[in-house]
Coordinates of C-alpha atoms in Angstrom, one line a residue:
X14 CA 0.0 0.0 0.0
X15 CA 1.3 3.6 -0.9
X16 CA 0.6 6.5 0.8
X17 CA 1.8 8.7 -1.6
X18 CA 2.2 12.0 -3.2
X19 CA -1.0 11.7 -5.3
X20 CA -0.6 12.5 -9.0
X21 CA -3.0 15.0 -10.2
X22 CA -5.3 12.9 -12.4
X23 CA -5.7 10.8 -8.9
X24 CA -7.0 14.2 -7.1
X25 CA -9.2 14.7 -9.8
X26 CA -11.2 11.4 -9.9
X27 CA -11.2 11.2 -6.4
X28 CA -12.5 14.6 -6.7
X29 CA -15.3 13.1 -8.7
X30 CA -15.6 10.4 -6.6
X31 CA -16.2 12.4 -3.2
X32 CA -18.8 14.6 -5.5
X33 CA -20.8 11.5 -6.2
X34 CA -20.4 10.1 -2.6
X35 CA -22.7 13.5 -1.3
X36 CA -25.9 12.6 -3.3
X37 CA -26.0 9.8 -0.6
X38 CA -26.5 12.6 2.0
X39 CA -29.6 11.8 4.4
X40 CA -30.3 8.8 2.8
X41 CA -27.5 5.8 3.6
X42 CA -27.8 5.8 7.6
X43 CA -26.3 4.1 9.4
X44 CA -24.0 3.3 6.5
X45 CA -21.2 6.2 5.0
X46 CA -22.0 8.5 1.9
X47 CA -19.2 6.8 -0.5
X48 CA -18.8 7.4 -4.3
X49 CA -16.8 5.4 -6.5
X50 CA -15.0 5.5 -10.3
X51 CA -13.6 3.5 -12.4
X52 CA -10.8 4.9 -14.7
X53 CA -9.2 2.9 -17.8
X54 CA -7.2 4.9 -20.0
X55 CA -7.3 8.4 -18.6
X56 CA -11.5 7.7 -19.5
X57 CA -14.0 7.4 -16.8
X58 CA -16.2 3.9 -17.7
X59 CA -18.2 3.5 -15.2
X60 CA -19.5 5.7 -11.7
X61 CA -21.8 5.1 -8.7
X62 CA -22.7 6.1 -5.2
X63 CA -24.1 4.5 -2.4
X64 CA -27.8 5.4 -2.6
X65 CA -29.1 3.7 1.2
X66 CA -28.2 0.8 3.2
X67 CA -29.0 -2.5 1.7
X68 CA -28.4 -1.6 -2.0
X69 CA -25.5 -1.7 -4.2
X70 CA -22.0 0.0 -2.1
X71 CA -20.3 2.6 -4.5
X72 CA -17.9 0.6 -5.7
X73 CA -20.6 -2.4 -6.8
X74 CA -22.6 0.7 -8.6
X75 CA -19.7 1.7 -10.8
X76 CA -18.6 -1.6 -11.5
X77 CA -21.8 -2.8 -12.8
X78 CA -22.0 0.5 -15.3
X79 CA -17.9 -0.1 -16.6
X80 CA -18.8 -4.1 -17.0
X81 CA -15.8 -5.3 -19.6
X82 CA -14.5 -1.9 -19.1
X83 CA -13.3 -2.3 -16.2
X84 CA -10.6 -5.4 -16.5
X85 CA -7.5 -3.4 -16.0
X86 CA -8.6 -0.2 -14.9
X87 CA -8.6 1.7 -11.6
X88 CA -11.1 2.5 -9.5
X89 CA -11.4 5.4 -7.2
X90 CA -13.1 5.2 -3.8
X91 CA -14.0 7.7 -1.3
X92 CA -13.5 5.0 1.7
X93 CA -11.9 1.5 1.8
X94 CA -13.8 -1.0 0.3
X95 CA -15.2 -3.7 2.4
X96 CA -14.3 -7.3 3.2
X97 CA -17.4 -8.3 5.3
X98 CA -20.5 -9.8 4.7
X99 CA -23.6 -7.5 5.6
X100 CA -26.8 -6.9 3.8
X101 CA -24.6 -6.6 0.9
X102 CA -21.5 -8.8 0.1
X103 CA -17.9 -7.8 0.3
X104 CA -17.0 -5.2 -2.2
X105 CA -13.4 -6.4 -2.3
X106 CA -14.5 -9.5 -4.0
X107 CA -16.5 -7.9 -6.8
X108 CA -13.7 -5.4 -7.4
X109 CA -11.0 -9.0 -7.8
X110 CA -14.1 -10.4 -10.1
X111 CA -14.1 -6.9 -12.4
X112 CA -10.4 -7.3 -12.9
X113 CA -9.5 -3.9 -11.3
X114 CA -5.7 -3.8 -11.2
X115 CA -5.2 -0.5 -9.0
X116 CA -7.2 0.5 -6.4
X117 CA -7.3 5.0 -5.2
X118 CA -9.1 5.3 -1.4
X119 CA -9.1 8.4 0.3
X120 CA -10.0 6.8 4.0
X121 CA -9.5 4.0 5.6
X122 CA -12.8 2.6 7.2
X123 CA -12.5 2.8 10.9
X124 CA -15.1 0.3 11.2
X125 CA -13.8 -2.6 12.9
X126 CA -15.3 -5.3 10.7
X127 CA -12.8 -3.7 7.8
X128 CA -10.4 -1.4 9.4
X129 CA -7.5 -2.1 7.3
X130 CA -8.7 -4.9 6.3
X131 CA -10.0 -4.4 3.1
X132 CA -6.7 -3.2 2.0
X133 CA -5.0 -6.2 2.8
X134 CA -7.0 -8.2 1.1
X135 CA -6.2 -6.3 -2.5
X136 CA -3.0 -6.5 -1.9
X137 CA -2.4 -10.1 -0.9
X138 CA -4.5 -10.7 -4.8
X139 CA -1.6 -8.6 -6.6
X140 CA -3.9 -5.0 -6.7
X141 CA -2.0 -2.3 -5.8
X142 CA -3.2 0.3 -3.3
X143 CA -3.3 3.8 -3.1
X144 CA -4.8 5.6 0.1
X145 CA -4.6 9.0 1.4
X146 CA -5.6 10.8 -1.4
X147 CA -8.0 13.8 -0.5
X148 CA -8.3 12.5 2.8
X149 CA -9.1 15.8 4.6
X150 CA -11.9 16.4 2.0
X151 CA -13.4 13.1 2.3
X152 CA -13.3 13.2 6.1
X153 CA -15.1 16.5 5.9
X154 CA -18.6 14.4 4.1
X155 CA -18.7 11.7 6.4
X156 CA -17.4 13.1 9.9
X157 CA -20.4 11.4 11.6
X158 CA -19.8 8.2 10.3
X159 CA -16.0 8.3 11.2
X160 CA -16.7 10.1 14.2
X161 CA -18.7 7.2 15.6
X162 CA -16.4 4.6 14.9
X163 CA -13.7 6.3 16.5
X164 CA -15.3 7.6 19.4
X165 CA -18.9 5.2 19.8
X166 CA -20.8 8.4 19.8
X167 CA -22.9 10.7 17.2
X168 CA -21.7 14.5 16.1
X169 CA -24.2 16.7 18.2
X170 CA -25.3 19.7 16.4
X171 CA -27.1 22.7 18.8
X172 CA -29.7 24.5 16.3
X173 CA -31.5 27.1 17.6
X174 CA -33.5 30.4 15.5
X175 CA -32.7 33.6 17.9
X176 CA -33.4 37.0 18.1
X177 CA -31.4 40.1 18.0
X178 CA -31.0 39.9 21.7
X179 CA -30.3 36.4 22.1
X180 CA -34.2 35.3 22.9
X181 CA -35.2 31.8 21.5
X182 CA -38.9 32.3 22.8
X183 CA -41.1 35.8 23.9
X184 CA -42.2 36.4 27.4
X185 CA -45.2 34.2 26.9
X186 CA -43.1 31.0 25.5
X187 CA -44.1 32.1 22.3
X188 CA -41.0 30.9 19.9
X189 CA -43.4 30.2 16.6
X190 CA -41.9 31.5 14.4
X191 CA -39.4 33.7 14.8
X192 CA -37.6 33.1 12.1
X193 CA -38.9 33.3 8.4
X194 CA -39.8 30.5 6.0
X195 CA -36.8 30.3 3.7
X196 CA -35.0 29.7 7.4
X197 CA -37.4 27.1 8.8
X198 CA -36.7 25.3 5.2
X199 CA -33.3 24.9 5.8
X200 CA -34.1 23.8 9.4
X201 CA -35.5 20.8 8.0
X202 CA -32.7 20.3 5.7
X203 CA -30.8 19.8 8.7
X204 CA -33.1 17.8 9.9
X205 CA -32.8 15.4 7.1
X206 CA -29.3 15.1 7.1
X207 CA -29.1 14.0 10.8
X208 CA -29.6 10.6 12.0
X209 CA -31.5 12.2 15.1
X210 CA -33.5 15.0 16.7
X211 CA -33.5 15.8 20.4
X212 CA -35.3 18.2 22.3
X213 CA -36.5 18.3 26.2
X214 CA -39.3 18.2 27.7
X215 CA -40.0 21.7 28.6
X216 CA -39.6 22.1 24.8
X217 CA -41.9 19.0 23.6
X218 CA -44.8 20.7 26.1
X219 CA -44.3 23.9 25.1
X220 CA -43.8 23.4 21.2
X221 CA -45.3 20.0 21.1
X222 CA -43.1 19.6 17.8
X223 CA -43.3 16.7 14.9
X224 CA -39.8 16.3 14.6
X225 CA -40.0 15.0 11.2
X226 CA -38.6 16.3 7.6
X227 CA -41.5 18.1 5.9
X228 CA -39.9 18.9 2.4
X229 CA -41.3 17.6 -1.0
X230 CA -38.1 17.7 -2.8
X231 CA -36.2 15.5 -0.3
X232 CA -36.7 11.8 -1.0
X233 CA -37.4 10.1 2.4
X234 CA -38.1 6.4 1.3
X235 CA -35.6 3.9 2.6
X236 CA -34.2 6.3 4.8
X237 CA -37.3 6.6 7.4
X238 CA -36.0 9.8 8.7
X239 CA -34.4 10.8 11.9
X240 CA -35.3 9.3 15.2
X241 CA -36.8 11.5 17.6
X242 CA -35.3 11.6 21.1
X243 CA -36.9 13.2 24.0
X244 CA -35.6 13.6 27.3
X245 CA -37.3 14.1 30.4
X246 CA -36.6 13.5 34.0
X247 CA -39.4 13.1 35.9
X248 CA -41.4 11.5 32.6
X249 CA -44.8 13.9 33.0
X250 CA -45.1 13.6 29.2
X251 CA -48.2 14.4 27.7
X252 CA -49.3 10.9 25.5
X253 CA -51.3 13.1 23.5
X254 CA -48.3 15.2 22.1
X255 CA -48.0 15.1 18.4
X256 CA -44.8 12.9 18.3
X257 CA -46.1 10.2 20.5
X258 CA -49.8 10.5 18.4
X259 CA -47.4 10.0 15.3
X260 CA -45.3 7.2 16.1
X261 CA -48.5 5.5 17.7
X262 CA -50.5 5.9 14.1
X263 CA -47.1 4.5 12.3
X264 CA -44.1 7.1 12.4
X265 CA -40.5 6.5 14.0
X266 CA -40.7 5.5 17.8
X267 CA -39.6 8.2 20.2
X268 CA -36.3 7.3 21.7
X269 CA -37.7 8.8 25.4
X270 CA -34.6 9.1 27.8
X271 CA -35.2 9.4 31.8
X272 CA -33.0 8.5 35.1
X273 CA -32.8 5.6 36.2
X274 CA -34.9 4.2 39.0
X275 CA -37.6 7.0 37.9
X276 CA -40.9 6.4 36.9
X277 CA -41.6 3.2 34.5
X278 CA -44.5 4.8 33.4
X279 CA -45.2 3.8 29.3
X280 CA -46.3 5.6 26.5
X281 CA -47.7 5.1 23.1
X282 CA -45.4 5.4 20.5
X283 CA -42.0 5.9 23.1
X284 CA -39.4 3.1 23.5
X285 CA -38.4 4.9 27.4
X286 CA -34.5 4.0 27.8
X287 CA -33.0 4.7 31.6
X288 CA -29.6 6.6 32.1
X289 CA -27.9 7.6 35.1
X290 CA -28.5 11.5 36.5
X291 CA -26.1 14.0 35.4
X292 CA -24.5 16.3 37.1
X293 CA -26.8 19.1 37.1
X294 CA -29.8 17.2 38.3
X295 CA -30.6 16.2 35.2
X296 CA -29.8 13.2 32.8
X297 CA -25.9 12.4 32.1
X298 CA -25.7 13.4 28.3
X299 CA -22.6 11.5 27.5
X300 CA -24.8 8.2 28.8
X301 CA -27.6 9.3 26.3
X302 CA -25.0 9.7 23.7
X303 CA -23.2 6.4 23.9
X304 CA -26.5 4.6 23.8
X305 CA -27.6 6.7 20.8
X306 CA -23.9 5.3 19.4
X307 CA -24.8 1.5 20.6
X308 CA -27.9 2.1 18.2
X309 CA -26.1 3.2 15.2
X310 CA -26.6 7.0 15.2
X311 CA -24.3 9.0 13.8
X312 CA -25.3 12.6 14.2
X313 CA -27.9 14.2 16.3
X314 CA -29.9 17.4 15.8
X315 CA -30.3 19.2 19.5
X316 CA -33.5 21.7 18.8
X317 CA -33.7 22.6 22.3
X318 CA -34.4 24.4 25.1
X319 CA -32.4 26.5 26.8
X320 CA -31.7 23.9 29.6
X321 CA -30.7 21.0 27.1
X322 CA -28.6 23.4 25.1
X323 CA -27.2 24.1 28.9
X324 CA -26.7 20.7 29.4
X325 CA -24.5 19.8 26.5
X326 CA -22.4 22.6 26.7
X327 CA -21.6 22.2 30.2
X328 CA -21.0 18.3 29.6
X329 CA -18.8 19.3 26.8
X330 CA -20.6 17.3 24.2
X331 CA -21.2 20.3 21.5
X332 CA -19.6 19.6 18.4
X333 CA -21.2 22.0 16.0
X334 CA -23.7 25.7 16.4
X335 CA -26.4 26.2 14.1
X336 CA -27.5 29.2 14.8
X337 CA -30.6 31.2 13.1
X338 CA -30.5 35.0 14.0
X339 CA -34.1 36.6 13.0
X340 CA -33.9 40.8 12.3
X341 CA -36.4 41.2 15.9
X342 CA -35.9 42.3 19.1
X343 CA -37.5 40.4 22.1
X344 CA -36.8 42.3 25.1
X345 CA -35.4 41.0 28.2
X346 CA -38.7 40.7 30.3
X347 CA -39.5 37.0 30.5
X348 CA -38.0 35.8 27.2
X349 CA -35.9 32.9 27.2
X350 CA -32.1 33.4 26.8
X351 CA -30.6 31.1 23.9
X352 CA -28.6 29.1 27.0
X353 CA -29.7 28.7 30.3
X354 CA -26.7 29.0 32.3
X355 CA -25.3 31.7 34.9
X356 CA -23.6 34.8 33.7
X357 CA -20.1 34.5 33.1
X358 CA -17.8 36.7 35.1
X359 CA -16.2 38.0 32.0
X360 CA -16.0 37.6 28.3
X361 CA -13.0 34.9 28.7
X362 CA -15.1 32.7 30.6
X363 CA -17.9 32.3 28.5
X364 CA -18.6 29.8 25.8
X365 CA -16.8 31.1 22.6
X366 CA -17.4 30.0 18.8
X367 CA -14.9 30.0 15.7
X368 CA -17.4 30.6 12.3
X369 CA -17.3 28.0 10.0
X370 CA -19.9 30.5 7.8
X371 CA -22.6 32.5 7.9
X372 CA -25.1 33.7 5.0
X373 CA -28.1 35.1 4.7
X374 CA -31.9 33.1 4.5
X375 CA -34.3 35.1 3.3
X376 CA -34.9 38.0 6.2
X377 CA -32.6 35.9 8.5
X378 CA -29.2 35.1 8.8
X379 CA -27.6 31.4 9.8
X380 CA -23.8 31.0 11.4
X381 CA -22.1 27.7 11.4
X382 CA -19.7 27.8 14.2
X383 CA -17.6 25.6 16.2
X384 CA -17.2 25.8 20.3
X385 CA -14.4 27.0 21.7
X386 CA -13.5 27.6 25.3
X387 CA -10.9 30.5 25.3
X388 CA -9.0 31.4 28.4
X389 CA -7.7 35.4 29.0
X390 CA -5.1 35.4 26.8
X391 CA -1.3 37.0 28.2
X392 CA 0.8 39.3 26.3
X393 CA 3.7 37.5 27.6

């Protein structure tokens, strides 16, 4: 296996490859986005992505379109291909069936029923091995997947549509909508591209949310959308709330998380999953996060309240900000701050972000941004 300098007609094709791999997004859980092509000559014959779990892997896909075309020729691959049996057979024998004689990955798949060993395989069957090439790119469209083999926990994403002034709700609760439609339609893009939504209790009552994707254009079949997760302490959930009346009449199960040694009490529509009490009183976050893991999730979408966003900030378990700023003003007087945690004694305390981006929706405005906990910094 080389890990080489990568010529430039390898960058390109796996350039193609990684392009391919992102018109899996929202659709393959709990399986990688992966595209694949096969080169012979300088000439592309054949391309694929993976399109959901259970149907042809990338490599498979391209294969089938080169068919003679591709005895001799080299395939490109966003991630290793795989040795294992699963709903689909190994891709590392179809690729010694096609004749490939050179094989381009970007990744390795941390996933320990390859890890490596894909590679290995292709190279004790005389096909030589290229890895490494646009690795950083193709770790940027499938950081979930790798993060949860790596770690055995989802990405968690805090999304929340602001005011001005901070406010995600008016005096009375109010928070619908304060943010306009072109925002709220990107809001349920996110949704669709993570493997799970979360909100709390306080938020569920209050709200009384679907949690589902509500887009035409996006193609939900085969991928069943994300799982909604509710947590709640004490369990004095409503059975009538519109998530647990749409799970009971067919939709996705709530995921509903409590402490353990609470109340057993069941409801319609809820698998109810005990976790031990955080440190706040509340539920321990990373406990919910590593059963989430355990159950295949790769990336969770945290819609709030103020107290849950608290919660995974404090536990350290923010990965990403999605925040939604709406041109209003709330006013202090019984709104709800964004985060409910005490003031920080100054501005190097508090919770700090690094912007990944931020453009404009419609009337609104949307920052992707990273947390970062800066101390006071020294001149010396």
């Amino acid at each position: 296996m080389s890990k080489a300098s990568p010529m430039a007609d390898d960058r390109y094709w796996m350039g193609q490859a990684i392009a391919l791999a992102t018109l899996g997004s929202g659709t393959t859980r709990p399986n990688p986005m992966v595209g694949s092509v096969v080169v012979k000559d300088g000439v592309p014959v054949g391309s694929g992505y993976h399109r959901r779990a259970g149907e042809d892997h990338a490599e498979v896909a391209a294969l089938r379109r080169a068919g003679d075309s591709a005895r001799g020729a080299t395939l490109y691959v966003t991630l290793e291909p795989c040795i294992h049996h699963g709903r689909t057979p190994p891709c590392t024998d179809a690729i010694f069936r096609a004749g490939i004689t050179r094989v381009v990955t970007a990744l390795e798949d941390p996933n320990p029923a390859v890890a490596g060993r894909g590679i290995a395989a292709l190279e004790a069957k005389g096909v030589q091995v290229t890895t490494g090439v646009l690795e950083p790119e193709a770790e940027t469209i499938n950081g979930p997947f790798l993060n949860l083999h790596r770690t055995g926990r989802p990405l968690v994403t805090l999304k929340a549509a602001v005011s001005q002034d901070g406010r995600i709700a008016a005096g009375a609760g109010q928070s619908k909508w304060i943010t306009g439609a072109e925002a709220r339609t990107f809001a349920h893009r996110l949704r669709f591209c993570h493997d799970a939504v979360l909100v709390g209790a306080g938020t569920a009552r209050v709200d009384d949310p679907l949690m589902t994707v509500r887009l035409e254009d996006l193609e939900l079949s085969g991928a069943g959308g994300p799982l909604p997760v509710l947590l709640s302490v004490s369990m004095d959930l409503d059975p009538g709330l519109r998530l647990f009346e749409n799970a009971a009449s067919g939709g996705t199960a709530v995921r509903v998380y409590t402490v353990g040694g609470g109340s057993s009490r069941s409801l319609p529509g809820a698998e109810v999953v005990t976790v031990p009490a955080g440190p706040d009183g509340g539920l321990d976050l990373a406990a919910v996060l590593d059963d989430l893991g355990r159950i295949g999730i790769r990336s969770v979408l945290v819609e709030g309240g103020a107290r849950t966003f608290a919660g995974f900030l404090d536990q350290g378990l923010v990965d990403r900000w999605a925040i939604f700023r709406a041109p209003v003003v709330l006013g202090e007087d019984g709104g709800t701050p964004l985060v409910a945690i005490p003031a920080s004694p100054s501005p190097g305390d508090g919770w700090w972000m690094e912007t990944e981006r931020t453009f404009p929706l419609g009337r609104d405005r949307l920052t992707l941004a990273t947390p970062v906990r800066y101390q006071q910094c020294s001149p010396v």
